């Protein structure tokens, strides 16, 4: 017997993602009472949805190994770009209170700029200067949003 | 007459100096950001949402509606001048609009888009005002089972119209509904899927999720496709269409407007479907179909009128039934919730000035856009020369501050970072994000109506099929599913939805 080959890798991965979500939500929902159809507890609807999603996930995965499925490789990932972009957002959140808006924005702009293949230090620094000034003007002085502007140590 | 009385209430609200100012600001900012490639109405509204927090509810909604139309106009400018659709509803505009621009007729293409949109906007405002009353009256007759059936229909249609295989669209709806369960169960007070994190007790916020997926993840994707902008470098002179142009564009505008007004009302419909349908119709009716794709003015006039009409009438299901028909409307629900307005049939009765003011402001906004865009088009085009490496950090800054300001805490910023990674996974798997967001927004209402209907029927599921109204709505959803499974329709849909 030959093993079924995964013709459509993209669809197969999508189906697997659905199935993983379904299992996660179903298992977690087991902690909540289900109740009956006439008096549903907090666990009834989540279980229903999770079962439906599991069925959809399995159907998508089956469709991907069917002989009629179009061959489709999974796409390559730009892990670097993703890491710079996500990382800069996380850093912004971590640094906002200790460093204040000016410091956190500086880090956000310089780190995220690294995601671009055309990164230059001078460009990033100049961009940071312009954007920080703009944000202070618009958000802090213009709209009066409550944001810590300078590092906590200086207050 | 009622219609005129209501419009009078609306215009007196919309014409207050403060509201005029906010409508103008919304249109201006929306256009500014909408022109930038890769930023559509959704990301624009999400980014600019914090600016509206401090305003009165009616001013805030008027400004958000302005941002929405502005971003759409901006999207067509980008489509015509650089051949890049700013958002999915201007995809078809790139076909003939960019060709016209290459022939030195960019000005005419831009003014055609603007005039068509303005005309469509006027008609759609009237349609909205005329339909709102009867539809709201219908909605008041709806009970839990009818609302449940209506929302199921909306979600099915939204998945039918999203790109990618239908079953994956439905899967994304269910994922969105599961995510919507996070937080306190309203009927029992149980914390679900919150894992003891207090910030999750109120549920996942819509804005960080939308920003993560449509803001941050989109940036990673744009950085990957390193394509250079093909800016039309000639000066944009001569905005005025010739008499011959008018002769060809007016019928297209009329047809596009009609089509868009009708399709926008459909749950799941709106601007995207309208513009595609209009382009197909114009090409079919034209005596010179061979000119399409080579700069036919009908190919700009029809779809641009249709998408504006569709965008505007897509407010109808939201305002009258409380059911958002597309992702931008789902974001409007989020914006309304921030201002403690529950969208649905009660808005019109409880808050007539807000309701009619919003409708009237759409007309005002369309007029402002006409004035704002045609003389200033050169300025907008200049914006396109800013290199992306300077632009995307700016987008990230605005998104991050916007997310932070929802609750004045960093939790939402971390949430957006998580959804950035998730959004990138979706892009790589080519899974559509729009159905996910609709599922997230409609999930709580679907669960609540489902549970209430089941309590009333003592657990008998057949109640959804024995009530005529809910049976009809569910039958329509069933027919949509069967139709999409038919091979011929499936291939035509794939043809129409591919970008």
XYZ file of C-alpha atoms in Angstrom:
654
model
C 0.000 0.000 0.000
C 1.362 3.367 -0.937
C 1.121 6.124 1.595
C -1.094 9.017 0.525
C 1.031 11.949 -0.545
C 0.088 15.440 0.488
C -0.594 17.108 -2.824
C -1.814 20.442 -1.561
C 0.493 21.300 1.312
C -1.087 24.714 1.840
C -4.587 23.292 2.314
C -3.286 20.446 4.452
C -1.600 22.877 6.821
C -4.764 25.025 6.927
C -6.868 22.011 7.853
C -4.358 20.991 10.511
C -4.505 24.498 11.966
C -8.312 24.282 12.176
C -8.072 20.870 13.828
C -5.523 22.111 16.370
C -7.768 25.057 17.261
C -10.756 22.733 17.584
C -8.935 20.331 19.906
C -7.595 23.156 22.055
C -11.006 24.765 22.483
C -12.806 21.453 22.982
C -10.434 20.255 25.689
C -10.547 23.619 27.481
C -14.359 23.714 27.207
C -14.566 20.394 29.087
C -13.909 22.449 32.237
C -17.226 24.267 31.842
C -20.598 22.629 32.514
C -22.444 21.789 29.308
C -26.012 21.807 30.606
C -28.801 20.597 28.326
C -30.084 21.903 24.990
C -32.954 23.638 26.766
C -30.743 25.128 29.480
C -27.305 25.541 28.020
C -24.370 25.925 30.314
C -21.257 27.884 29.415
C -19.666 24.795 27.879
C -22.418 23.802 25.423
C -21.877 26.258 22.589
C -18.042 26.067 22.651
C -18.194 22.267 22.339
C -20.636 22.551 19.451
C -18.368 25.004 17.628
C -15.233 22.984 18.336
C -16.833 19.837 16.900
C -17.908 21.759 13.789
C -14.400 23.183 13.359
C -12.821 19.751 13.793
C -15.082 18.408 11.040
C -14.139 21.312 8.751
C -10.446 20.827 9.511
C -10.624 17.112 8.707
C -12.526 17.809 5.487
C -9.917 20.351 4.370
C -7.080 17.928 5.184
C -8.796 15.097 3.315
C -9.335 17.400 0.332
C -5.615 18.132 0.289
C -4.590 14.477 -0.040
C -7.267 13.556 -2.576
C -5.956 12.487 -5.938
C -7.754 15.354 -7.655
C -6.156 18.006 -5.443
C -3.889 20.458 -7.202
C -0.275 20.244 -6.191
C 0.681 23.241 -4.128
C 3.814 23.558 -2.043
C 3.743 25.581 1.144
C 5.224 29.069 0.797
C 8.552 30.160 2.162
C 8.534 32.204 5.348
C 10.284 35.480 5.980
C 11.086 34.764 9.620
C 13.508 37.692 9.844
C 10.998 40.286 8.729
C 8.358 38.824 11.027
C 10.775 38.804 13.971
C 11.859 42.458 13.473
C 8.289 43.686 13.104
C 6.789 41.658 15.969
C 9.821 42.172 18.161
C 9.701 45.932 17.798
C 6.031 45.969 18.872
C 6.791 43.805 21.923
C 9.738 46.049 22.825
C 7.516 49.124 22.530
C 5.060 47.578 24.998
C 7.824 46.556 27.438
C 9.627 49.892 27.325
C 6.720 52.342 27.267
C 6.480 52.727 31.048
C 10.158 52.471 32.019
C 11.490 54.582 29.127
C 8.515 56.797 28.330
C 7.023 57.451 24.896
C 10.104 59.096 23.396
C 12.415 56.209 24.264
C 9.925 53.478 23.388
C 9.101 55.053 20.017
C 12.809 55.393 19.254
C 13.317 51.677 19.851
C 10.157 50.791 17.913
C 11.174 52.811 14.859
C 14.824 51.777 14.732
C 14.143 48.080 15.375
C 11.251 47.832 12.944
C 13.262 49.656 10.270
C 15.671 46.727 10.310
C 12.920 44.658 8.678
C 13.445 46.553 5.429
C 16.057 45.218 3.030
C 17.063 48.836 2.321
C 17.828 49.674 5.947
C 20.341 52.451 6.671
C 21.215 53.854 10.108
C 20.980 57.482 9.037
C 17.616 56.931 7.394
C 16.217 55.164 10.448
C 17.506 57.817 12.859
C 16.154 60.670 10.774
C 12.824 58.901 10.440
C 12.748 58.368 14.208
C 13.379 62.060 14.882
C 10.592 63.168 12.550
C 8.070 60.609 13.763
C 8.737 61.201 17.458
C 8.230 64.934 17.014
C 5.034 64.302 15.056
C 3.653 61.894 17.683
C 4.374 64.296 20.538
C 2.611 67.082 18.665
C -0.421 65.053 17.611
C -1.045 62.570 20.395
C 0.377 64.222 23.494
C -0.159 67.943 22.933
C -2.907 67.825 20.273
C -5.193 65.040 21.483
C -4.068 64.975 25.096
C -3.746 61.171 25.248
C -2.418 60.064 28.606
C 1.014 58.718 27.762
C 4.208 58.765 29.826
C 6.458 61.029 27.733
C 9.824 60.781 29.501
C 11.553 57.910 31.369
C 10.029 57.032 34.745
C 13.341 57.839 36.497
C 13.124 61.504 35.528
C 9.652 62.037 36.988
C -43.234 63.274 4.226
C -41.247 61.125 6.602
C -38.204 60.764 4.414
C -37.717 64.504 4.104
C -38.492 65.108 7.732
C -35.838 62.578 8.722
C -33.315 63.961 6.280
C -33.973 67.401 7.734
C -33.126 66.124 11.229
C -30.025 64.533 9.765
C -28.814 67.581 7.918
C -29.358 69.820 10.904
C -27.063 67.496 12.904
C -24.527 67.051 10.142
C -24.392 70.759 9.382
C -23.424 71.809 12.895
C -20.035 73.501 12.607
C -18.315 70.971 14.883
C -19.674 68.012 12.938
C -18.764 69.601 9.627
C -15.252 69.993 10.947
C -15.042 66.353 12.061
C -16.465 65.138 8.770
C -13.849 67.212 6.968
C -11.036 65.993 9.229
C -12.177 62.421 8.724
C -12.235 62.778 4.940
C -8.854 64.498 4.919
C -7.107 61.985 7.187
C -8.835 59.061 5.484
C -7.655 60.227 2.063
C -4.173 60.936 3.386
C -3.717 57.433 4.721
C -5.875 55.682 2.130
C -3.619 56.957 -0.658
C -0.656 55.110 0.817
C -0.345 51.736 -0.859
C -1.161 48.736 1.296
C -3.413 50.636 3.655
C -7.093 50.168 2.975
C -10.126 51.538 4.803
C -9.926 48.895 7.520
C -6.367 49.623 8.623
C -7.017 53.347 8.257
C -10.068 53.293 10.514
C -8.296 51.058 13.033
C -5.312 53.414 13.140
C -7.365 56.553 13.475
C -9.889 55.140 15.943
C -8.151 56.608 19.029
C -8.542 60.108 17.625
C -12.311 59.734 17.942
C -12.380 58.480 21.550
C -12.707 61.899 23.100
C -15.532 63.048 20.801
C -19.308 62.980 21.282
C -20.787 59.748 19.835
C -22.399 61.463 16.840
C -19.264 63.430 15.973
C -17.150 60.288 16.399
C -19.300 58.239 14.030
C -19.467 61.068 11.501
C -15.688 61.309 11.563
C -15.268 57.537 11.224
C -17.636 57.459 8.258
C -15.559 60.279 6.722
C -12.380 58.277 7.264
C -14.029 55.307 5.573
C -15.021 57.214 2.422
C -11.782 59.134 2.389
C -9.756 55.941 2.526
C -11.792 54.521 -0.320
C -11.250 57.565 -2.491
C -7.582 57.482 -1.652
C -7.488 53.839 -2.701
C -8.766 54.681 -6.173
C -6.159 57.410 -6.589
C -3.413 54.894 -5.876
C -5.044 52.381 -8.199
C -5.083 54.846 -11.090
C -1.718 56.508 -10.603
C 0.501 53.609 -9.517
C -1.474 50.544 -10.536
C -1.617 49.340 -6.934
C -5.028 48.744 -5.425
C -5.072 50.382 -1.999
C -7.842 47.968 -1.069
C -9.730 45.116 -2.661
C -12.606 47.219 -3.971
C -10.288 49.233 -6.223
C -8.683 46.160 -7.790
C -10.774 46.526 -10.941
C -10.031 50.234 -11.159
C -6.383 49.407 -11.728
C -7.275 47.590 -14.958
C -8.492 50.528 -17.017
C -7.594 53.418 -14.736
C -3.858 52.789 -14.920
C -4.070 52.344 -18.693
C -5.767 55.734 -18.964
C -3.026 57.226 -16.817
C -0.346 55.752 -19.071
C -2.052 57.419 -22.032
C -1.745 60.746 -20.232
C -5.369 60.738 -19.140
C -4.781 60.242 -15.394
C -6.621 63.487 -14.646
C -9.693 62.365 -16.552
C -9.632 58.955 -14.874
C -9.379 60.569 -11.440
C -12.207 62.980 -12.078
C -14.341 60.207 -13.553
C -13.822 58.206 -10.371
C -14.629 61.241 -8.242
C -17.740 62.280 -10.167
C -19.004 58.694 -10.338
C -18.457 58.205 -6.629
C -20.160 61.468 -5.767
C -23.196 60.685 -7.880
C -23.400 57.171 -6.429
C -23.028 58.592 -2.945
C -26.011 60.904 -3.432
C -28.233 58.094 -4.665
C -27.112 55.697 -1.937
C -27.786 58.283 0.767
C -31.380 58.554 -0.452
C -31.703 54.776 -0.648
C -30.350 54.454 2.872
C -32.797 57.033 4.182
C -35.734 55.448 2.372
C -34.958 51.855 3.362
C -33.978 52.464 6.966
C -37.530 52.878 8.264
C -39.144 49.761 6.752
C -36.131 47.576 7.533
C -35.983 48.725 11.126
C -39.706 47.991 11.466
C -39.023 44.471 10.174
C -36.122 44.028 12.543
C -38.347 44.834 15.492
C -40.477 41.798 14.612
C -37.414 39.556 14.836
C -37.067 37.207 17.760
C -34.023 35.176 18.801
C -34.512 32.470 16.169
C -34.866 34.961 13.328
C -31.769 36.871 14.399
C -29.845 33.622 14.668
C -30.896 32.632 11.140
C -30.114 36.103 9.763
C -26.609 36.092 11.197
C -25.944 32.592 9.885
C -27.009 33.814 6.441
C -24.701 36.822 6.721
C -21.719 34.706 7.722
C -22.334 32.175 4.950
C -22.553 34.955 2.351
C -19.417 36.594 3.717
C -17.522 33.322 3.332
C -18.897 32.818 -0.171
C -17.566 36.219 -1.152
C -14.152 35.922 0.460
C -11.203 34.640 -1.521
C -10.023 31.061 -1.241
C -12.031 27.852 -0.949
C -15.487 28.272 0.600
C -14.971 25.607 3.264
C -11.852 27.377 4.522
C -13.847 30.610 4.739
C -16.419 28.842 6.929
C -13.592 27.401 9.001
C -12.296 30.919 9.586
C -15.778 32.063 10.659
C -15.852 29.288 13.263
C -12.340 30.143 14.484
C -13.522 33.746 14.900
C -16.598 32.607 16.828
C -14.446 30.464 19.115
C -12.181 33.445 19.795
C -15.276 35.504 20.586
C -16.067 33.102 23.451
C -13.051 34.339 25.403
C -14.265 36.263 28.441
C -17.222 36.227 30.783
C -20.250 34.150 29.764
C -23.087 36.654 30.051
C -25.762 34.232 31.204
C -23.803 32.365 33.881
C -20.896 34.650 34.741
C -18.372 31.868 34.113
C -14.934 32.917 32.858
C -14.281 31.066 29.617
C -10.895 30.639 27.918
C -9.488 33.496 29.997
C -6.879 31.392 31.858
C -7.044 33.690 34.856
C -5.820 36.742 32.905
C -7.986 39.628 34.134
C -7.558 41.648 30.914
C -9.287 38.806 29.061
C -12.403 38.792 31.256
C -14.020 41.334 28.917
C -13.086 39.265 25.892
C -10.609 39.785 23.079
C -10.686 43.303 21.744
C -11.472 43.697 18.090
C -9.021 46.521 17.448
C -5.721 44.815 18.480
C -6.762 41.791 16.474
C -7.550 43.866 13.379
C -4.329 45.878 13.754
C -2.219 42.763 14.241
C -3.643 41.073 11.173
C -4.325 44.001 8.826
C -1.642 46.376 10.077
C 1.472 44.564 11.298
C 1.215 41.243 9.426
C 0.408 43.117 6.232
C 3.640 45.102 6.656
C 5.694 41.894 6.889
C 4.007 40.714 3.707
C 4.623 44.004 1.871
C 8.292 43.983 2.861
C 8.644 40.552 1.335
C 7.315 41.474 -2.073
C 9.922 43.976 -2.904
C 8.137 45.463 -5.943
C 8.947 48.962 -7.014
C 6.196 51.469 -7.532
C 5.512 52.293 -11.145
C 4.475 55.857 -10.608
C 3.030 57.688 -13.569
C 5.455 60.566 -13.800
C 3.653 62.920 -16.154
C 2.068 65.882 -14.496
C -1.597 65.404 -13.917
C -3.104 68.110 -16.033
C -6.502 68.398 -17.585
C -8.981 67.030 -15.129
C -11.961 67.670 -17.352
C -13.540 64.843 -19.290
C -14.506 65.674 -22.861
C -18.056 65.592 -24.137
C -17.358 62.165 -25.621
C -16.092 60.963 -22.229
C -19.297 62.141 -20.577
C -21.406 60.393 -23.191
C -19.651 57.121 -22.381
C -19.378 57.437 -18.620
C -22.879 58.589 -17.669
C -24.716 55.346 -18.552
C -21.945 53.352 -16.867
C -22.284 55.485 -13.751
C -26.049 54.973 -13.657
C -25.727 51.205 -13.999
C -22.879 51.027 -11.498
C -24.830 53.040 -8.959
C -27.904 50.841 -9.261
C -25.899 47.666 -8.973
C -23.871 48.921 -6.034
C -26.889 50.201 -4.133
C -28.579 46.809 -4.415
C -25.542 44.617 -3.721
C -24.372 46.702 -0.791
C -27.513 45.863 1.172
C -26.770 42.116 1.035
C -25.107 40.792 4.130
C -21.621 39.864 3.026
C -21.887 42.249 0.102
C -20.521 45.730 -0.146
C -17.919 47.514 -2.136
C -15.828 44.591 -3.410
C -18.634 42.549 -4.905
C -20.239 45.676 -6.384
C -17.151 46.821 -8.245
C -16.450 43.373 -9.716
C -20.071 42.942 -10.773
C -20.154 46.371 -12.377
C -16.963 45.790 -14.376
C -18.307 42.497 -15.707
C -21.608 44.138 -16.624
C -19.960 47.063 -18.447
C -17.752 44.734 -20.434
C -20.764 42.600 -21.398
C -22.885 45.574 -22.471
C -20.171 47.480 -24.286
C -20.118 47.611 -28.069
C -16.331 47.655 -27.837
C -15.394 45.025 -25.264
C -11.913 44.907 -26.796
C -11.195 48.378 -25.373
C -11.530 47.088 -21.833
C -8.137 46.641 -20.238
C -6.755 49.313 -22.577
C -8.186 52.388 -20.924
C -11.968 52.238 -21.389
C -13.545 55.012 -19.354
C -16.604 52.825 -18.616
C -14.283 50.465 -16.758
C -13.502 53.254 -14.311
C -16.864 55.010 -14.128
C -18.973 51.895 -13.511
C -16.944 50.141 -10.781
C -16.037 53.357 -8.971
C -19.714 54.361 -8.776
C -20.669 50.843 -7.764
C -18.134 50.524 -4.983
C -19.070 53.818 -3.438
C -22.784 53.049 -3.579
C -22.107 49.585 -2.155
C -19.904 50.959 0.601
C -22.640 53.309 1.647
C -25.592 50.947 1.513
C -23.578 48.357 3.443
C -24.354 50.556 6.443
C -28.025 49.526 6.069
C -27.795 46.037 7.637
C -25.606 47.432 10.413
C -27.819 50.359 11.313
C -31.171 48.635 10.959
C -30.510 45.010 11.919
C -27.312 45.345 13.905
C -25.593 42.868 11.581
C -22.317 44.090 10.055
C -22.123 42.999 6.422
C -18.371 43.282 6.005
C -15.188 43.750 7.990
C -15.218 47.535 7.940
C -18.756 47.470 9.313
C -17.558 45.015 11.958
C -14.972 47.579 12.978
C -17.737 50.190 13.121
C -19.482 47.935 15.652
C -16.311 48.070 17.723
C -16.233 51.845 17.419
C -19.899 52.140 18.374
C -19.372 49.902 21.404
C -16.623 52.205 22.632
C -19.218 54.957 22.642
C -21.817 52.712 24.302
C -24.056 52.505 21.267
C -25.513 49.086 20.543
C -26.014 48.901 16.767
C -29.416 47.612 15.766
C -33.023 48.614 15.337
C -33.055 50.610 18.576
C -30.530 53.174 17.329
C -33.053 54.822 15.064
C -35.761 55.132 17.717
C -33.562 55.890 20.705
C -31.093 58.126 18.999
C -32.668 59.699 15.888
C -30.257 62.612 15.635
C -27.266 60.291 15.665
C -28.846 57.943 13.157
C -30.020 60.521 10.625
C -27.023 62.728 11.283
C -24.726 59.884 10.275
C -26.686 59.284 7.085
C -26.728 62.965 6.155
C -23.025 63.257 6.920
C -22.325 60.640 4.295
C -23.676 62.959 1.655
C -21.749 65.873 3.143
C -18.604 63.754 3.241
C -18.987 62.781 -0.400
C -19.273 66.431 -1.376
C -16.188 67.316 0.651
C -14.230 64.522 -0.973
C -15.099 65.826 -4.408
C -13.738 69.248 -3.476
C -10.833 67.836 -1.519
C -9.658 65.423 -4.144
C -9.804 66.982 -7.544
C -7.814 70.166 -6.893
C -5.452 68.484 -4.449
C -4.752 65.351 -6.403
C -1.188 66.429 -7.130
C -0.504 66.587 -3.420
C -1.828 63.069 -2.836
C 0.279 61.726 -5.648
C 3.370 63.302 -4.052
C 2.710 61.180 -0.978
C 3.261 58.115 -3.081
C 6.883 59.047 -3.645
C 7.738 58.435 0.043
C 9.758 55.201 0.098
C 8.173 52.305 1.956
C 11.146 51.983 4.310
C 10.166 55.316 5.889
C 6.478 54.666 5.659
C 6.053 51.362 7.404
C 7.711 52.390 10.698
C 5.274 55.325 10.725
C 2.352 52.949 10.252
C 3.679 50.813 13.092
C 3.991 53.842 15.361
C 0.408 54.955 14.712
C -0.946 51.428 15.118
C 0.957 50.865 18.381
C -0.156 54.140 19.944
C -3.694 53.476 18.697
C -3.786 50.031 20.282
C -2.291 51.344 23.520
C -4.912 54.071 23.790
C -7.897 51.678 23.709
C -7.539 51.065 27.432
C -4.390 52.987 28.268
C -2.507 49.772 28.911
C 0.162 47.709 27.210
C -1.781 44.427 27.317
C -3.518 45.256 24.037
C -0.166 46.004 22.415
C 1.080 42.509 23.300
C -2.202 41.149 21.996
C -1.595 42.917 18.663
C 1.911 41.421 18.510
C 0.478 37.921 18.957
C -2.068 38.559 16.208
C 0.711 39.846 13.961
C 2.284 36.388 14.057
C -1.123 34.759 13.646
C -1.968 37.064 10.730
C 1.299 36.177 9.024
C 0.457 32.469 9.364
C -2.908 33.209 7.730
C -1.241 35.087 4.865
C 1.155 32.194 4.283
C -1.651 29.639 4.342
C -3.770 31.938 2.119
C -6.609 31.791 4.614
C -9.002 34.781 4.420
C -9.027 36.971 7.538
C -12.285 38.806 6.846
C -14.593 35.894 7.828
C -12.576 35.469 11.039
C -13.259 39.046 12.068
C -16.955 38.773 11.242
C -17.158 35.576 13.292
C -15.468 37.349 16.177
C -17.913 40.245 16.074
C -21.082 38.232 15.519
C -20.136 35.281 17.759
C -21.553 36.601 21.045
C -24.866 37.618 19.467
C -25.183 34.265 17.687
C -24.578 32.338 20.896
C -27.002 34.495 22.866
C -29.790 34.242 20.300
C -29.195 30.514 19.879
C -29.418 29.932 23.603
C -32.515 32.076 23.988
C -34.256 30.398 21.073
C -33.476 27.000 22.585
C -34.769 28.016 26.001
C -38.027 29.196 24.394
C -38.415 25.979 22.423
C -37.347 23.813 25.382
C -34.388 22.404 23.540
C -36.169 21.603 20.281
C -33.838 22.459 17.353
C -36.640 22.181 14.802
C -37.905 25.570 15.948
C -35.520 27.241 13.478
C -37.285 25.485 10.616
C -40.882 25.800 11.755
C -40.832 29.590 12.038
C -41.410 30.835 8.479
C -39.026 33.785 8.638
C -36.078 31.936 10.117
C -36.733 28.957 7.819
C -36.605 31.284 4.796
C -33.345 32.877 5.919
C -31.751 29.502 6.625
C -33.012 28.167 3.302
C -31.350 31.118 1.553
C -28.114 30.279 3.370
C -28.492 26.629 2.324
C -29.063 27.610 -1.302
C -25.955 29.798 -1.225
C -23.912 26.830 0.029
C -25.308 24.493 -2.622
C -24.721 27.035 -5.390
C -21.123 27.588 -4.365
C -20.498 23.849 -4.431
C -21.641 23.597 -8.065
C -18.539 23.282 -10.238
C -19.386 25.937 -12.850
C -20.176 28.607 -10.298
C -17.164 27.624 -8.259
C -14.768 28.274 -11.117
C -16.429 31.575 -12.061
C -16.173 32.726 -8.459
C -12.510 31.842 -8.317
C -12.010 33.815 -11.511
C -13.798 36.848 -10.106
C -12.178 36.858 -6.682
C -8.587 36.320 -7.645
C -6.465 39.403 -7.375
